[in-house]
PDB file of C-alpha atoms in Angstrom:
ATOM      1  CA  MET A   1      -7.669  -4.437 -12.754  1.00  0.00           C
ATOM      2  CA  PRO A   2     -10.022  -5.324 -10.023  1.00  0.00           C
ATOM      3  CA  VAL A   3     -11.258  -2.924  -7.539  1.00  0.00           C
ATOM      4  CA  MET A   4      -9.028  -3.238  -4.273  1.00  0.00           C
ATOM      5  CA  LYS A   5     -10.289  -3.176  -0.891  1.00  0.00           C
ATOM      6  CA  ALA A   6      -9.415  -0.041   0.725  1.00  0.00           C
ATOM      7  CA  THR A   7      -7.944   0.293   4.405  1.00  0.00           C
ATOM      8  CA  ALA A   8      -9.153   3.024   6.971  1.00  0.00           C
ATOM      9  CA  THR A   9      -5.455   3.800   7.193  1.00  0.00           C
ATOM     10  CA  LYS A  10      -3.265   4.676   4.007  1.00  0.00           C
ATOM     11  CA  ILE A  11      -0.348   2.256   3.798  1.00  0.00           C
ATOM     12  CA  GLU A  12       2.317   4.352   2.422  1.00  0.00           C
ATOM     13  CA  PRO A  13       4.608   2.320  -0.155  1.00  0.00           C
ATOM     14  CA  PRO A  14       7.409   0.355   1.049  1.00  0.00           C
ATOM     15  CA  LYS A  15      10.859   1.197   0.597  1.00  0.00           C
ATOM     16  CA  TYR A  16      12.868  -1.642  -0.836  1.00  0.00           C
ATOM     17  CA  GLN A  17      15.707   0.171  -2.488  1.00  0.00           C
ATOM     18  CA  GLU A  18      18.032  -1.313  -0.502  1.00  0.00           C
ATOM     19  CA  ILE A  19      17.422  -4.630  -1.050  1.00  0.00           C
ATOM     20  CA  PHE A  20      16.799  -4.643  -4.733  1.00  0.00           C
ATOM     21  CA  ASP A  21      20.419  -3.150  -4.794  1.00  0.00           C
ATOM     22  CA  GLN A  22      21.341  -5.275  -3.240  1.00  0.00           C
ATOM     23  CA  ALA A  23      19.609  -8.833  -5.031  1.00  0.00           C
ATOM     24  CA  LEU A  24      21.040  -7.354  -7.943  1.00  0.00           C
ATOM     25  CA  ALA A  25      24.255  -6.941  -6.974  1.00  0.00           C
ATOM     26  CA  HIS A  26      24.218 -10.654  -5.599  1.00  0.00           C
ATOM     27  CA  TYR A  27      22.997 -12.263  -8.379  1.00  0.00           C
ATOM     28  CA  LEU A  28      25.400 -10.161 -10.782  1.00  0.00           C
ATOM     29  CA  ALA A  29      27.951 -11.299  -9.261  1.00  0.00           C
ATOM     30  CA  LEU A  30      27.025 -15.063  -9.287  1.00  0.00           C
ATOM     31  CA  ALA A  31      26.368 -15.494 -12.746  1.00  0.00           C
ATOM     32  CA  CYS A  32      29.385 -13.033 -14.042  1.00  0.00           C
ATOM     33  CA  PRO A  33      32.688 -14.064 -14.342  1.00  0.00           C
ATOM     34  CA  LYS A  34      35.048 -12.795 -11.826  1.00  0.00           C
ATOM     35  CA  ASP A  35      37.290 -10.839 -14.175  1.00  0.00           C
ATOM     36  CA  PHE A  36      37.439  -7.709 -16.492  1.00  0.00           C
ATOM     37  CA  ALA A  37      34.092  -9.031 -17.757  1.00  0.00           C
ATOM     38  CA  TYR A  38      32.165  -8.415 -14.732  1.00  0.00           C
ATOM     39  CA  GLU A  39      32.657  -4.617 -15.263  1.00  0.00           C
ATOM     40  CA  MET A  40      31.212  -4.534 -18.391  1.00  0.00           C
ATOM     41  CA  TYR A  41      27.757  -6.483 -16.854  1.00  0.00           C
ATOM     42  CA  SER A  42      27.605  -4.525 -13.491  1.00  0.00           C
ATOM     43  CA  TYR A  43      28.028  -1.164 -15.435  1.00  0.00           C
ATOM     44  CA  ALA A  44      25.195  -1.778 -17.546  1.00  0.00           C
ATOM     45  CA  VAL A  45      23.028  -2.726 -14.474  1.00  0.00           C
ATOM     46  CA  LEU A  46      24.537  -0.688 -11.661  1.00  0.00           C
ATOM     47  CA  PRO A  47      23.999   1.380  -9.422  1.00  0.00           C
ATOM     48  CA  ALA A  48      20.208   0.617 -10.671  1.00  0.00           C
ATOM     49  CA  GLY A  49      17.785   3.260 -12.275  1.00  0.00           C
ATOM     50  CA  LYS A  50      14.251   4.391 -10.877  1.00  0.00           C
ATOM     51  CA  LEU A  51      13.617   0.682 -10.335  1.00  0.00           C
ATOM     52  CA  PHE A  52      10.065   1.540 -11.381  1.00  0.00           C
ATOM     53  CA  ARG A  53       9.263  -1.823 -13.036  1.00  0.00           C
ATOM     54  CA  PRO A  54      10.343  -4.108  -9.837  1.00  0.00           C
ATOM     55  CA  SER A  55       8.528  -2.029  -7.524  1.00  0.00           C
ATOM     56  CA  LEU A  56       5.530  -2.483  -9.599  1.00  0.00           C
ATOM     57  CA  ALA A  57       5.606  -6.081  -8.868  1.00  0.00           C
ATOM     58  CA  LEU A  58       6.257  -6.113  -5.559  1.00  0.00           C
ATOM     59  CA  ALA A  59       3.783  -3.684  -5.014  1.00  0.00           C
ATOM     60  CA  MET A  60       0.803  -5.663  -7.104  1.00  0.00           C
ATOM     61  CA  ALA A  61       1.939  -9.034  -4.580  1.00  0.00           C
ATOM     62  CA  LEU A  62       1.322  -6.736  -1.834  1.00  0.00           C
ATOM     63  CA  ASP A  63      -1.924  -5.736  -2.608  1.00  0.00           C
ATOM     64  CA  LYS A  64      -2.797  -9.068  -3.662  1.00  0.00           C
ATOM     65  CA  GLY A  65      -1.640 -10.052   0.056  1.00  0.00           C
ATOM     66  CA  LEU A  66       1.907 -10.938  -0.123  1.00  0.00           C
ATOM     67  CA  ASP A  67       3.105 -10.489   3.675  1.00  0.00           C
ATOM     68  CA  ALA A  68       5.568  -7.787   3.748  1.00  0.00           C
ATOM     69  CA  THR A  69       7.620  -8.688   6.661  1.00  0.00           C
ATOM     70  CA  THR A  70       8.654 -12.051   4.565  1.00  0.00           C
ATOM     71  CA  ILE A  71      10.551  -9.512   1.983  1.00  0.00           C
ATOM     72  CA  HIS A  72      14.231 -10.569   1.658  1.00  0.00           C
ATOM     73  CA  ARG A  73      17.200 -10.262  -0.412  1.00  0.00           C
ATOM     74  CA  ASP A  74      16.811 -13.742  -1.490  1.00  0.00           C
ATOM     75  CA  HIS A  75      13.299 -13.842  -1.689  1.00  0.00           C
ATOM     76  CA  PRO A  76      11.885 -15.759  -4.957  1.00  0.00           C
ATOM     77  CA  LEU A  77      10.199 -12.477  -5.935  1.00  0.00           C
ATOM     78  CA  ILE A  78      13.211 -10.318  -4.947  1.00  0.00           C
ATOM     79  CA  LYS A  79      15.090 -12.908  -7.219  1.00  0.00           C
ATOM     80  CA  ALA A  80      12.364 -12.480 -10.378  1.00  0.00           C
ATOM     81  CA  CYS A  81      12.336  -9.217  -9.900  1.00  0.00           C
ATOM     82  CA  CYS A  82      15.860  -8.314 -10.438  1.00  0.00           C
ATOM     83  CA  ALA A  83      15.492 -10.278 -13.934  1.00  0.00           C
ATOM     84  CA  LEU A  84      12.786  -7.200 -14.737  1.00  0.00           C
ATOM     85  CA  GLU A  85      15.682  -4.767 -13.951  1.00  0.00           C
ATOM     86  CA  ILE A  86      18.449  -6.568 -15.614  1.00  0.00           C
ATOM     87  CA  HIS A  87      15.964  -7.131 -18.783  1.00  0.00           C
ATOM     88  CA  HIS A  88      15.686  -3.301 -18.934  1.00  0.00           C
ATOM     89  CA  ALA A  89      18.950  -3.093 -18.212  1.00  0.00           C
ATOM     90  CA  TYR A  90      19.971  -4.971 -21.599  1.00  0.00           C
ATOM     91  CA  THR A  91      17.683  -3.174 -23.445  1.00  0.00           C
ATOM     92  CA  LEU A  92      18.994   0.308 -23.055  1.00  0.00           C
ATOM     93  CA  VAL A  93      22.128  -1.089 -23.665  1.00  0.00           C
ATOM     94  CA  HIS A  94      21.584  -2.101 -27.218  1.00  0.00           C
ATOM     95  CA  ASP A  95      19.198   1.060 -27.819  1.00  0.00           C
ATOM     96  CA  ASP A  96      21.748   3.341 -27.514  1.00  0.00           C
ATOM     97  CA  LEU A  97      24.515   1.343 -29.983  1.00  0.00           C
ATOM     98  CA  PRO A  98      25.293   3.533 -33.192  1.00  0.00           C
ATOM     99  CA  CYS A  99      23.249   1.183 -35.285  1.00  0.00           C
ATOM    100  CA  MET A 100      20.430   1.826 -33.212  1.00  0.00           C
ATOM    101  CA  ASP A 101      19.508   5.487 -30.876  1.00  0.00           C
ATOM    102  CA  ASP A 102      23.093   6.307 -31.146  1.00  0.00           C
ATOM    103  CA  ASP A 103      23.412   8.118 -27.550  1.00  0.00           C
ATOM    104  CA  ASP A 104      26.425   8.898 -26.255  1.00  0.00           C
ATOM    105  CA  ILE A 105      25.428   9.709 -22.284  1.00  0.00           C
ATOM    106  CA  ARG A 106      22.770   7.425 -20.426  1.00  0.00           C
ATOM    107  CA  ARG A 107      21.439   8.473 -16.591  1.00  0.00           C
ATOM    108  CA  GLY A 108      24.345  11.090 -16.781  1.00  0.00           C
ATOM    109  CA  ARG A 109      27.164   9.071 -17.747  1.00  0.00           C
ATOM    110  CA  PRO A 110      28.808   7.377 -20.665  1.00  0.00           C
ATOM    111  CA  SER A 111      26.359   5.007 -22.230  1.00  0.00           C
ATOM    112  CA  HIS A 112      27.831   1.527 -22.475  1.00  0.00           C
ATOM    113  CA  HIS A 113      29.261   1.486 -25.772  1.00  0.00           C
ATOM    114  CA  LYS A 114      31.217   4.958 -24.878  1.00  0.00           C
ATOM    115  CA  LYS A 115      32.519   3.818 -21.582  1.00  0.00           C
ATOM    116  CA  PHE A 116      33.793   0.606 -23.381  1.00  0.00           C
ATOM    117  CA  ASN A 117      33.130  -0.256 -26.806  1.00  0.00           C
ATOM    118  CA  GLU A 118      30.708  -1.682 -29.287  1.00  0.00           C
ATOM    119  CA  TRP A 119      31.200  -5.580 -28.816  1.00  0.00           C
ATOM    120  CA  MET A 120      31.574  -5.228 -25.232  1.00  0.00           C
ATOM    121  CA  ALA A 121      28.035  -3.733 -25.430  1.00  0.00           C
ATOM    122  CA  VAL A 122      26.668  -5.949 -27.780  1.00  0.00           C
ATOM    123  CA  LEU A 123      28.242  -8.841 -25.712  1.00  0.00           C
ATOM    124  CA  SER A 124      26.733  -7.323 -22.282  1.00  0.00           C
ATOM    125  CA  GLY A 125      23.388  -6.973 -23.323  1.00  0.00           C
ATOM    126  CA  ASP A 126      23.264 -10.456 -24.992  1.00  0.00           C
ATOM    127  CA  GLY A 127      24.026 -11.810 -21.388  1.00  0.00           C
ATOM    128  CA  LEU A 128      22.137  -9.564 -19.693  1.00  0.00           C
ATOM    129  CA  LEU A 129      19.190 -10.942 -21.896  1.00  0.00           C
ATOM    130  CA  ASN A 130      19.888 -14.593 -20.894  1.00  0.00           C
ATOM    131  CA  LEU A 131      20.750 -13.912 -17.040  1.00  0.00           C
ATOM    132  CA  SER A 132      16.944 -12.100 -16.903  1.00  0.00           C
ATOM    133  CA  TYR A 133      15.430 -16.106 -17.871  1.00  0.00           C
ATOM    134  CA  GLY A 134      17.430 -17.756 -15.422  1.00  0.00           C
ATOM    135  CA  LEU A 135      16.358 -15.617 -12.644  1.00  0.00           C
ATOM    136  CA  LEU A 136      12.764 -16.711 -13.090  1.00  0.00           C
ATOM    137  CA  ALA A 137      13.690 -20.308 -12.341  1.00  0.00           C
ATOM    138  CA  ASP A 138      12.355 -19.975  -8.347  1.00  0.00           C
ATOM    139  CA  LEU A 139       8.793 -18.840  -9.660  1.00  0.00           C
ATOM    140  CA  PRO A 140       5.787 -21.287  -8.185  1.00  0.00           C
ATOM    141  CA  PRO A 141       5.751 -24.039 -10.550  1.00  0.00           C
ATOM    142  CA  GLN A 142       2.668 -24.399 -11.194  1.00  0.00           C
ATOM    143  CA  ALA A 143       3.099 -20.391 -12.606  1.00  0.00           C
ATOM    144  CA  LEU A 144       6.608 -20.488 -14.401  1.00  0.00           C
ATOM    145  CA  PRO A 145       5.908 -22.072 -17.732  1.00  0.00           C
ATOM    146  CA  HIS A 146       3.107 -20.179 -18.322  1.00  0.00           C
ATOM    147  CA  TYR A 147       4.632 -17.033 -17.047  1.00  0.00           C
ATOM    148  CA  LEU A 148       7.745 -17.809 -19.388  1.00  0.00           C
ATOM    149  CA  LYS A 149       5.418 -18.194 -22.261  1.00  0.00           C
ATOM    150  CA  TYR A 150       4.010 -14.371 -21.588  1.00  0.00           C
ATOM    151  CA  PHE A 151       7.172 -13.197 -20.571  1.00  0.00           C
ATOM    152  CA  SER A 152       8.913 -14.592 -23.960  1.00  0.00           C
ATOM    153  CA  HIS A 153       5.755 -13.363 -25.990  1.00  0.00           C
ATOM    154  CA  CYS A 154       5.831  -9.815 -24.703  1.00  0.00           C
ATOM    155  CA  LEU A 155       9.250  -9.145 -24.597  1.00  0.00           C
ATOM    156  CA  GLY A 156      10.077 -11.158 -27.874  1.00  0.00           C
ATOM    157  CA  PRO A 157       9.755 -11.095 -31.536  1.00  0.00           C
ATOM    158  CA  LYS A 158       5.925  -9.811 -30.903  1.00  0.00           C
ATOM    159  CA  GLY A 159       6.526  -7.387 -28.479  1.00  0.00           C
ATOM    160  CA  LEU A 160       8.982  -5.225 -27.088  1.00  0.00           C
ATOM    161  CA  ILE A 161      12.052  -6.223 -29.996  1.00  0.00           C
ATOM    162  CA  HIS A 162       9.257  -5.769 -32.399  1.00  0.00           C
ATOM    163  CA  GLY A 163       8.792  -1.977 -31.004  1.00  0.00           C
ATOM    164  CA  GLN A 164      12.019  -0.847 -31.870  1.00  0.00           C
ATOM    165  CA  VAL A 165      12.164  -2.683 -35.230  1.00  0.00           C
ATOM    166  CA  LEU A 166       9.706  -0.573 -35.847  1.00  0.00           C
ATOM    167  CA  ASP A 167      10.625   2.587 -34.401  1.00  0.00           C
ATOM    168  CA  LEU A 168      14.369   1.825 -36.030  1.00  0.00           C
ATOM    169  CA  LYS A 169      12.131   1.723 -39.189  1.00  0.00           C
ATOM    170  CA  GLY A 170      10.592   5.176 -39.268  1.00  0.00           C
ATOM    171  CA  ALA A 171       6.861   3.736 -38.583  1.00  0.00           C
ATOM    172  CA  ASN A 172       6.373   6.487 -36.900  1.00  0.00           C
ATOM    173  CA  GLN A 173       7.015   9.101 -39.510  1.00  0.00           C
ATOM    174  CA  SER A 174       3.323   8.937 -40.422  1.00  0.00           C
ATOM    175  CA  HIS A 175       2.637  11.359 -37.287  1.00  0.00           C
ATOM    176  CA  SER A 176      -0.628   9.369 -36.467  1.00  0.00           C
ATOM    177  CA  MET A 177      -1.593   8.810 -32.833  1.00  0.00           C
ATOM    178  CA  ALA A 178      -2.070   5.098 -33.757  1.00  0.00           C
ATOM    179  CA  HIS A 179       1.749   4.828 -34.860  1.00  0.00           C
ATOM    180  CA  TRP A 180       3.381   6.527 -31.517  1.00  0.00           C
ATOM    181  CA  ALA A 181       0.701   4.229 -29.499  1.00  0.00           C
ATOM    182  CA  ARG A 182       1.744   1.264 -30.476  1.00  0.00           C
ATOM    183  CA  ILE A 183       5.179   1.580 -30.645  1.00  0.00           C
ATOM    184  CA  HIS A 184       5.231   2.799 -26.766  1.00  0.00           C
ATOM    185  CA  GLN A 185       3.021   0.131 -26.107  1.00  0.00           C
ATOM    186  CA  LEU A 186       5.282  -2.241 -27.328  1.00  0.00           C
ATOM    187  CA  LYS A 187       8.724  -0.786 -26.551  1.00  0.00           C
ATOM    188  CA  THR A 188       7.443   0.293 -22.979  1.00  0.00           C
ATOM    189  CA  SER A 189       4.455  -1.145 -22.396  1.00  0.00           C
ATOM    190  CA  ARG A 190       5.086  -4.329 -22.587  1.00  0.00           C
ATOM    191  CA  LEU A 191       7.603  -4.887 -19.429  1.00  0.00           C
ATOM    192  CA  ILE A 192       5.124  -3.126 -17.539  1.00  0.00           C
ATOM    193  CA  GLN A 193       2.909  -5.605 -17.970  1.00  0.00           C
ATOM    194  CA  VAL A 194       5.233  -8.319 -17.090  1.00  0.00           C
ATOM    195  CA  SER A 195       6.065  -6.850 -14.025  1.00  0.00           C
ATOM    196  CA  LEU A 196       2.571  -6.426 -12.862  1.00  0.00           C
ATOM    197  CA  ILE A 197       1.602  -9.921 -14.123  1.00  0.00           C
ATOM    198  CA  LEU A 198       4.315 -11.083 -11.887  1.00  0.00           C
ATOM    199  CA  GLY A 199       3.348  -9.580  -8.643  1.00  0.00           C
ATOM    200  CA  GLN A 200      -0.444 -11.389  -9.524  1.00  0.00           C
ATOM    201  CA  ILE A 201       0.842 -14.618 -10.116  1.00  0.00           C
ATOM    202  CA  PHE A 202       3.604 -14.868  -7.111  1.00  0.00           C
ATOM    203  CA  ALA A 203       0.688 -13.753  -4.682  1.00  0.00           C
ATOM    204  CA  THR A 204      -2.257 -14.922  -6.197  1.00  0.00           C
ATOM    205  CA  THR A 205      -3.512 -19.065  -6.091  1.00  0.00           C
ATOM    206  CA  ARG A 206      -4.339 -19.439  -9.538  1.00  0.00           C
ATOM    207  CA  PRO A 207      -5.344 -15.908 -10.656  1.00  0.00           C
ATOM    208  CA  SER A 208      -8.976 -15.870 -13.554  1.00  0.00           C
ATOM    209  CA  PHE A 209      -7.592 -15.295 -17.033  1.00  0.00           C
ATOM    210  CA  ASN A 210     -10.333 -11.983 -16.848  1.00  0.00           C
ATOM    211  CA  GLU A 211      -8.172 -11.097 -13.709  1.00  0.00           C
ATOM    212  CA  LEU A 212      -4.922 -11.358 -15.744  1.00  0.00           C
ATOM    213  CA  LYS A 213      -6.651  -9.921 -18.526  1.00  0.00           C
ATOM    214  CA  LEU A 214      -7.419  -6.788 -16.831  1.00  0.00           C
ATOM    215  CA  THR A 215      -3.946  -6.444 -15.271  1.00  0.00           C
ATOM    216  CA  HIS A 216      -2.733  -6.883 -19.096  1.00  0.00           C
ATOM    217  CA  ARG A 217      -4.953  -4.354 -19.993  1.00  0.00           C
ATOM    218  CA  PHE A 218      -4.236  -1.744 -17.214  1.00  0.00           C
ATOM    219  CA  GLY A 219      -0.207  -2.241 -17.915  1.00  0.00           C
ATOM    220  CA  ALA A 220      -0.903  -1.890 -21.192  1.00  0.00           C
ATOM    221  CA  ASN A 221      -2.076   2.019 -20.696  1.00  0.00           C
ATOM    222  CA  LEU A 222      -0.016   2.815 -17.682  1.00  0.00           C
ATOM    223  CA  GLY A 223       2.694   1.753 -19.817  1.00  0.00           C
ATOM    224  CA  LEU A 224       2.033   4.360 -22.504  1.00  0.00           C
ATOM    225  CA  VAL A 225       1.228   7.395 -19.871  1.00  0.00           C
ATOM    226  CA  PHE A 226       4.742   6.147 -18.496  1.00  0.00           C
ATOM    227  CA  GLN A 227       6.533   7.010 -22.523  1.00  0.00           C
ATOM    228  CA  PHE A 228       4.174  10.201 -23.374  1.00  0.00           C
ATOM    229  CA  VAL A 229       5.011  11.773 -20.115  1.00  0.00           C
ATOM    230  CA  ASP A 230       8.562  10.826 -20.547  1.00  0.00           C
ATOM    231  CA  ASP A 231       8.285  12.366 -24.103  1.00  0.00           C
ATOM    232  CA  LEU A 232       7.012  15.478 -22.518  1.00  0.00           C
ATOM    233  CA  ILE A 233       9.960  15.512 -20.072  1.00  0.00           C
ATOM    234  CA  GLU A 234      12.460  15.710 -22.482  1.00  0.00           C
ATOM    235  CA  LEU A 235      11.352  19.140 -23.486  1.00  0.00           C
ATOM    236  CA  ALA A 236      10.781  20.111 -20.254  1.00  0.00           C
ATOM    237  CA  GLU A 237      14.976  19.496 -19.195  1.00  0.00           C
ATOM    238  CA  ASP A 238      15.654  19.954 -22.961  1.00  0.00           C
ATOM    239  CA  GLN A 239      17.485  17.182 -23.516  1.00  0.00           C
ATOM    240  CA  VAL A 240      15.986  16.771 -26.830  1.00  0.00           C
ATOM    241  CA  GLN A 241      17.819  17.075 -30.031  1.00  0.00           C
ATOM    242  CA  GLY A 242      18.749  15.710 -33.520  1.00  0.00           C
ATOM    243  CA  HIS A 243      16.706  12.934 -34.702  1.00  0.00           C
ATOM    244  CA  GLU A 244      14.732  12.799 -31.543  1.00  0.00           C
ATOM    245  CA  LEU A 245      13.396  16.856 -32.712  1.00  0.00           C
ATOM    246  CA  GLU A 246      12.080  14.740 -35.621  1.00  0.00           C
ATOM    247  CA  ILE A 247      10.049  11.960 -33.874  1.00  0.00           C
ATOM    248  CA  ASN A 248       8.756  13.789 -30.731  1.00  0.00           C
ATOM    249  CA  PRO A 249       4.886  13.784 -30.721  1.00  0.00           C
ATOM    250  CA  TRP A 250       4.735  16.714 -28.971  1.00  0.00           C
ATOM    251  CA  ILE A 251       6.373  18.764 -30.888  1.00  0.00           C
ATOM    252  CA  ILE A 252       4.737  16.834 -33.730  1.00  0.00           C
ATOM    253  CA  SER A 253       1.383  16.917 -32.651  1.00  0.00           C
ATOM    254  CA  PRO A 254       1.582  18.582 -29.237  1.00  0.00           C
ATOM    255  CA  ASP A 255      -2.732  18.833 -28.332  1.00  0.00           C
ATOM    256  CA  ARG A 256      -3.632  15.371 -30.093  1.00  0.00           C
ATOM    257  CA  THR A 257      -0.809  14.262 -27.784  1.00  0.00           C
ATOM    258  CA  LEU A 258      -1.981  16.072 -25.025  1.00  0.00           C
ATOM    259  CA  ALA A 259      -5.474  14.801 -25.666  1.00  0.00           C
ATOM    260  CA  PHE A 260      -4.525  11.307 -26.127  1.00  0.00           C
ATOM    261  CA  THR A 261      -2.115  11.320 -22.718  1.00  0.00           C
ATOM    262  CA  LEU A 262      -5.127  12.780 -20.917  1.00  0.00           C
ATOM    263  CA  SER A 263      -7.483  10.119 -21.856  1.00  0.00           C
ATOM    264  CA  LYS A 264      -5.285   6.915 -20.579  1.00  0.00           C
ATOM    265  CA  LEU A 265      -4.222   8.758 -17.523  1.00  0.00           C
ATOM    266  CA  GLU A 266      -7.948   9.295 -16.662  1.00  0.00           C
ATOM    267  CA  LYS A 267      -8.373   5.287 -17.160  1.00  0.00           C
ATOM    268  CA  VAL A 268      -4.782   4.792 -15.166  1.00  0.00           C
ATOM    269  CA  ILE A 269      -6.647   6.286 -12.233  1.00  0.00           C
ATOM    270  CA  GLU A 270      -9.642   4.568 -12.743  1.00  0.00           C
ATOM    271  CA  GLU A 271      -8.486   1.005 -12.717  1.00  0.00           C
ATOM    272  CA  LEU A 272      -5.653   1.451  -9.804  1.00  0.00           C
ATOM    273  CA  GLY A 273      -9.518   1.575  -7.788  1.00  0.00           C
ATOM    274  CA  GLN A 274      -8.428   1.582  -4.172  1.00  0.00           C
ATOM    275  CA  SER A 275      -5.175  -0.226  -4.560  1.00  0.00           C
ATOM    276  CA  GLN A 276      -2.928   0.656  -1.619  1.00  0.00           C
ATOM    277  CA  TYR A 277       1.186  -0.076  -2.444  1.00  0.00           C
ATOM    278  CA  LEU A 278       0.380  -0.079  -6.424  1.00  0.00           C
ATOM    279  CA  LYS A 279      -1.035   3.062  -6.194  1.00  0.00           C
ATOM    280  CA  GLY A 280       1.748   4.524  -3.880  1.00  0.00           C
ATOM    281  CA  VAL A 281       4.466   3.549  -5.896  1.00  0.00           C
ATOM    282  CA  ILE A 282       2.818   5.085  -9.307  1.00  0.00           C
ATOM    283  CA  ASP A 283       2.083   8.249  -7.458  1.00  0.00           C
ATOM    284  CA  GLN A 284       5.792   8.712  -6.395  1.00  0.00           C
ATOM    285  CA  TYR A 285       6.769   8.301  -9.677  1.00  0.00           C
ATOM    286  CA  PHE A 286       4.511  10.871 -11.424  1.00  0.00           C
ATOM    287  CA  ILE A 287       4.954  13.512  -8.437  1.00  0.00           C
ATOM    288  CA  LYS A 288       8.667  13.480  -9.629  1.00  0.00           C
ATOM    289  CA  MET A 289       7.313  14.145 -12.997  1.00  0.00           C
ATOM    290  CA  LYS A 290       4.779  16.556 -11.931  1.00  0.00           C
ATOM    291  CA  LEU A 291       7.616  18.537 -10.549  1.00  0.00           C
ATOM    292  CA  ILE A 292       9.886  18.398 -13.626  1.00  0.00           C
ATOM    293  CA  ILE A 293       7.279  19.601 -15.724  1.00  0.00           C
ATOM    294  CA  ASP A 294       6.042  22.387 -13.418  1.00  0.00           C
ATOM    295  CA  SER A 295      10.021  23.778 -13.491  1.00  0.00           C
ATOM    296  CA  GLY A 296      10.413  22.938 -17.137  1.00  0.00           C
ATOM    297  CA  GLU A 297       7.215  24.562 -18.616  1.00  0.00           C
ATOM    298  CA  GLU A 298       8.982  27.585 -20.385  1.00  0.00           C
ATOM    299  CA  ARG A 299      11.464  25.222 -22.453  1.00  0.00           C
ATOM    300  CA  ILE A 300       8.297  22.903 -23.169  1.00  0.00           C
ATOM    301  CA  GLN A 301       6.253  25.450 -24.343  1.00  0.00           C
ATOM    302  CA  SER A 302       9.452  26.867 -26.693  1.00  0.00           C
ATOM    303  CA  PHE A 303       9.178  23.770 -28.431  1.00  0.00           C
ATOM    304  CA  MET A 304       5.763  24.763 -29.441  1.00  0.00           C
ATOM    305  CA  PRO A 305       5.354  25.281 -33.088  1.00  0.00           C
ATOM    306  CA  ASP A 306       3.553  28.191 -34.466  1.00  0.00           C
ATOM    307  CA  GLN A 307       4.217  29.913 -30.951  1.00  0.00           C
ATOM    308  CA  ARG A 308       0.941  28.273 -29.643  1.00  0.00           C
ATOM    309  CA  LYS A 309       0.438  27.845 -25.742  1.00  0.00           C
ATOM    310  CA  LEU A 310       0.197  24.061 -24.509  1.00  0.00           C
ATOM    311  CA  GLU A 311      -1.987  23.937 -21.997  1.00  0.00           C
ATOM    312  CA  ILE A 312      -0.567  21.266 -19.981  1.00  0.00           C
ATOM    313  CA  LYS A 313      -2.153  21.976 -16.194  1.00  0.00           C
ATOM    314  CA  PRO A 314      -4.347  19.883 -16.797  1.00  0.00           C
ATOM    315  CA  LEU A 315      -2.090  16.738 -17.147  1.00  0.00           C
ATOM    316  CA  VAL A 316       0.005  18.065 -14.411  1.00  0.00           C
ATOM    317  CA  ALA A 317      -2.949  18.219 -12.126  1.00  0.00           C
ATOM    318  CA  LEU A 318      -4.103  14.403 -12.720  1.00  0.00           C
ATOM    319  CA  LEU A 319      -0.114  13.252 -12.160  1.00  0.00           C
ATOM    320  CA  ASP A 320      -0.938  13.797  -8.521  1.00  0.00           C
ATOM    321  CA  LEU A 321      -2.376  10.869  -7.452  1.00  0.00           C
ATOM    322  CA  SER A 322      -2.429  11.507  -3.948  1.00  0.00           C
ATOM    323  CA  GLY A 323      -5.516  13.644  -4.629  1.00  0.00           C
ATOM    324  CA  GLN A 324      -7.615  11.528  -6.533  1.00  0.00           C
TER     325      GLN A 324
END
């Protein structure tokens, strides 16, 4: 992505958690029936998780010149950011279903189909998927049709959905880095890419194709780092079990996975340039991951094959962007 101008004083990432929380609750209340069905939709979205994707969109817009003092619950960008989080929530609800990853716990509480039942989980996901598109309606008119096509491409049959198809079909059983990267790029990078592009088109008048292409590439690398680090976190927190033990790349091919993740992380750092808000949001997230990996290193090493030791210190050091 283009190198952004640095300022003399470091800008700390804004804390918009409260605004996002208010907006998500507001738009869910407007869109959902006022009966028992509201609970099944709200359970999937609230309380919100890390809000990493909406934060990326907002940070990108602020780095591109959006006035931070104009941000409020009903701002059209905040509304579009809610679309990102609600779309993400739908994917998690469906991902946890017994016919897919069959997970009983999500964010420390019963997954949606365990709290309710399977048909309610399927329909809740369907409802949230449709709501996410509706929340994009207030984008700038000149950008809306182009962004909708991009959004649908990244998250549809050739994007996020195809990543889930490949994952469930077992395409990654070849234990190839190319297969792991392809699935992670589709399942994880695509939603990060639509988040970054959202912020860029909202704050930039007619961004060039080359600018958008650079942002798309940056999002691909960031998503790969995000997911491979998340796979490592599963080992650090000892959450990997059953089928996950058979497909986690850090267990199957630790050295190749480490080398690949380091190479993508180095690209992310290089492409971040002198951004302020975006670097702050990513740094905040990476620091949390760094702390988990540090505290769980002994558990990580216990998963390594042949009692080998995985040298993760270079990765941990790079995760501290504040020192870059």
